[in-house]
XYZ file of C-alpha atoms in Angstrom:
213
model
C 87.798 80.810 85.828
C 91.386 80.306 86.689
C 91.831 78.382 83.233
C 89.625 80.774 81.282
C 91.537 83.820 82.536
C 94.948 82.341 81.691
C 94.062 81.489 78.012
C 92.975 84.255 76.358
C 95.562 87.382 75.294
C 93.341 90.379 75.913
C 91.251 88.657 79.229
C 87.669 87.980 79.674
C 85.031 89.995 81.211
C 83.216 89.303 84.031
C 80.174 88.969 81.975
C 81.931 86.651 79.745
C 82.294 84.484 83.179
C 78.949 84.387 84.478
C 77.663 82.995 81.414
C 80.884 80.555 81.191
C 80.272 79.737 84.812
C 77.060 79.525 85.055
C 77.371 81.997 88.376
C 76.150 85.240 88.896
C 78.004 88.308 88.046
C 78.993 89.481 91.359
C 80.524 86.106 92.055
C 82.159 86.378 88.694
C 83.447 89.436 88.978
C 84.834 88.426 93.091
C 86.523 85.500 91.261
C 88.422 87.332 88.801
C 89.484 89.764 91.252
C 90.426 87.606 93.509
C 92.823 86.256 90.294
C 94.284 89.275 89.551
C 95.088 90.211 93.125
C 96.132 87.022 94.441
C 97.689 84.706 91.973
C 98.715 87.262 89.040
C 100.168 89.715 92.044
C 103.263 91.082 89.986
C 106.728 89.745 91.889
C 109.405 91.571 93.470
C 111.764 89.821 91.427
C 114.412 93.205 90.032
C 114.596 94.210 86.611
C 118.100 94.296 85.274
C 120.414 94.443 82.586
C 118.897 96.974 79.368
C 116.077 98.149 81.506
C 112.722 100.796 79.189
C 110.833 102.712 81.510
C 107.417 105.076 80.329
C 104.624 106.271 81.572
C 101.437 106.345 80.152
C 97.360 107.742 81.171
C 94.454 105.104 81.189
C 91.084 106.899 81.229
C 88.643 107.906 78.717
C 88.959 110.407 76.257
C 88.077 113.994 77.196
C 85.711 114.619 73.649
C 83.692 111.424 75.313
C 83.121 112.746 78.679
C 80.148 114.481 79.457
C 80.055 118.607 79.332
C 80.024 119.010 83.223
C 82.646 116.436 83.780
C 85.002 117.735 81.135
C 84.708 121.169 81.905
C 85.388 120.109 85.983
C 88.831 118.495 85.026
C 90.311 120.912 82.456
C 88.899 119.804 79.676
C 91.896 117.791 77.236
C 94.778 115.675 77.830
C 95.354 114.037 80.830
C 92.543 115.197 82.877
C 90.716 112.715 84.904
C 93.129 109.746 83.642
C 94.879 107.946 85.754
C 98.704 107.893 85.755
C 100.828 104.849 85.130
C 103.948 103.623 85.738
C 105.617 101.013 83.355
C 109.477 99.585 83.818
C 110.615 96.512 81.280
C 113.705 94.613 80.847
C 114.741 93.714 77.293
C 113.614 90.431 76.485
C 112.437 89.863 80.309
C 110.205 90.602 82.320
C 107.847 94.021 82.808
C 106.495 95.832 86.091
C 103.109 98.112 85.773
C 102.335 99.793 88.576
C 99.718 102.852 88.947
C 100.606 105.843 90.933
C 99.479 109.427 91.928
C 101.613 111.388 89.616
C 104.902 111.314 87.557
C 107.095 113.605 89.346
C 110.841 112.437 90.323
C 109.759 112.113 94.162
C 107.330 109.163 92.985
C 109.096 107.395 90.126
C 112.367 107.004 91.766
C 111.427 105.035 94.565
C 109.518 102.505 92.347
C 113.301 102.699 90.090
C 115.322 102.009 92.756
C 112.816 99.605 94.341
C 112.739 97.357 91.048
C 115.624 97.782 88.991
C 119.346 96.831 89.862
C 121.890 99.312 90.176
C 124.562 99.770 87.520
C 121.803 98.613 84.887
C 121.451 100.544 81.183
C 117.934 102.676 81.378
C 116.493 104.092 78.388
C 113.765 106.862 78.648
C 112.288 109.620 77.222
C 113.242 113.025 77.449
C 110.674 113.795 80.596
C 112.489 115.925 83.710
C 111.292 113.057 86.210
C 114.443 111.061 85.307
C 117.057 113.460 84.992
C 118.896 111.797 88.686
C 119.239 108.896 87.363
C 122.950 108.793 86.377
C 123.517 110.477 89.552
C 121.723 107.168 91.443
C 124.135 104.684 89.674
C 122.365 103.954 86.442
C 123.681 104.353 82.947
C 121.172 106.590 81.529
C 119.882 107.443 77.892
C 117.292 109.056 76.132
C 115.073 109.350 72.837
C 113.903 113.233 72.230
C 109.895 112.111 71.075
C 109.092 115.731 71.160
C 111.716 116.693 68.285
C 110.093 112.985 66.414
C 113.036 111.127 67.133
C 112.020 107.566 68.251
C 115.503 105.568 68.066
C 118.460 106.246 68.290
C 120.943 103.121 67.418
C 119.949 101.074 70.565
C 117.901 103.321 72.565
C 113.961 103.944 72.183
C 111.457 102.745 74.703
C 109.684 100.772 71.883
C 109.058 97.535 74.277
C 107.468 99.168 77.429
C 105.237 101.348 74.750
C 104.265 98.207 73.102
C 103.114 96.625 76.255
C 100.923 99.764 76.440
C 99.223 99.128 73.264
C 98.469 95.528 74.207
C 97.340 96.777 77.753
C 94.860 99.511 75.781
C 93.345 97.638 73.345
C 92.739 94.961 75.403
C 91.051 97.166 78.196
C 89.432 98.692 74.953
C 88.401 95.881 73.371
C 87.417 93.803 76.086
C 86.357 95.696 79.580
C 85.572 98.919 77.704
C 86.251 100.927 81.202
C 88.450 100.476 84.308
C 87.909 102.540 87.637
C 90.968 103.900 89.336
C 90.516 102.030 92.458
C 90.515 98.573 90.076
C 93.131 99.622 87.415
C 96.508 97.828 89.480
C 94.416 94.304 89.171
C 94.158 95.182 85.372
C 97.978 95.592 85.117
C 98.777 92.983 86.750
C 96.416 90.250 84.675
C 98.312 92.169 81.869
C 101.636 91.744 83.129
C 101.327 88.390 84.715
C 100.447 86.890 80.645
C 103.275 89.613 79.137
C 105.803 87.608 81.874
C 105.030 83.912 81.213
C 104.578 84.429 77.490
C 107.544 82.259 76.951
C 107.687 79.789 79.530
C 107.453 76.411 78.588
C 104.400 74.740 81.111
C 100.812 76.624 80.518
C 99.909 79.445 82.189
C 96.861 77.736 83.879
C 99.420 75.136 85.183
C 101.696 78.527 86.424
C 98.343 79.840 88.205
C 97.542 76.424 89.801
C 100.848 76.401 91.263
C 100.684 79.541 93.082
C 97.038 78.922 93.944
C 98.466 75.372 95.433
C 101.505 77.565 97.471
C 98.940 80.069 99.171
């Protein structure tokens, strides 16, 4: 499973390992969360340097949902999605974390938790990150709501395209996520995203950790 898991760029589904496995799908399903809670746990290791952060809504869409359902949560946008935070260092390393909403009282303690003071953070234009020059970070933003996507160095193009790899492989491969499941999805997602350079295979990098535990 461990080797399965580790090879593939979008992941496998838990049907995918019953049949691979010959086991049966609960045990398959145990296994890989068991995977994606124990040995691709994201690190506490700080983010510095040129630091992207962005948030983004996994869910389904609301013109999918049924009647009842979409009328009960508002009926467009974000309702019933669940809210997600995403920080990434320039050609490093990228925390994905979910959380209850995106208001500055949540998103700064998961900044100052995981990125280094003094570092260069690029954003969006969104209110929730207005203190962060004021906490010791050198702060800059892209306006997306006038179209304006970069700006010399500063766009959040990396964190946004570790959200289109996270989609389309939730998409494409486990079709739908619960809420109460989503942080092991992130962090099978980040866990391949972070060793997607490193020089020994991932399946070695798992076995390692599994050997450490």
């Amino acid at each position: 499973a461990m080797d399965l898991m580790t090879s593939t760029r979008c992941g496998i589904s838990a049907k995918q390992l019953e049949r691979e496995l010959g086991v049966t799908y609960k045990t398959a399903w145990r296994i890989a969360r068991a995977i994606r809670y124990e040995l691709m746990e994201q690190t506490e290791e700080p983010l510095g340097g040129t630091v992207e952060l962005d948030e983004t809504y996994m869910g389904g869409k609301a013109i999918n949902m049924h009647h009842a359902k979409r009328e009960r949560l508002g009926g467009r946008g974000t309702a019933g999605k669940v809210p997600v935070f995403g920080m990434v260092a320039r050609k490093g390393r990228v925390v994905a974390v979910t959380v209850p909403n995106v208001a500055t009282v949540t998103l700064l303690p998961k900044i100052q938790e995981h990125v280094i003071p003094a570092s260069t953070i690029y954003t969006d234009e969104m209110s929730s990150y207005n203190p962060l020059a004021k906490r010791g970070y050198k702060h800059d933003r892209v306006n997306h709501s006038e179209r304006v996507y970069v700006s010399g160095d500063v766009h959040t193009n990396t964190i946004e395209g570790f959200w289109s790899l996270l989609k389309r492989g939730v998409n494409g491969v486990y079709h739908s996520v619960s809420a109460k499941h989503l942080q092991g999805y992130l962090n099978e997602y980040a866990w391949r995203y972070n060793h997607r350079d490193d020089g020994r295979a991932m399946f070695e990098l798992a076995l390692v950790r599994a050997a450490r535990r």
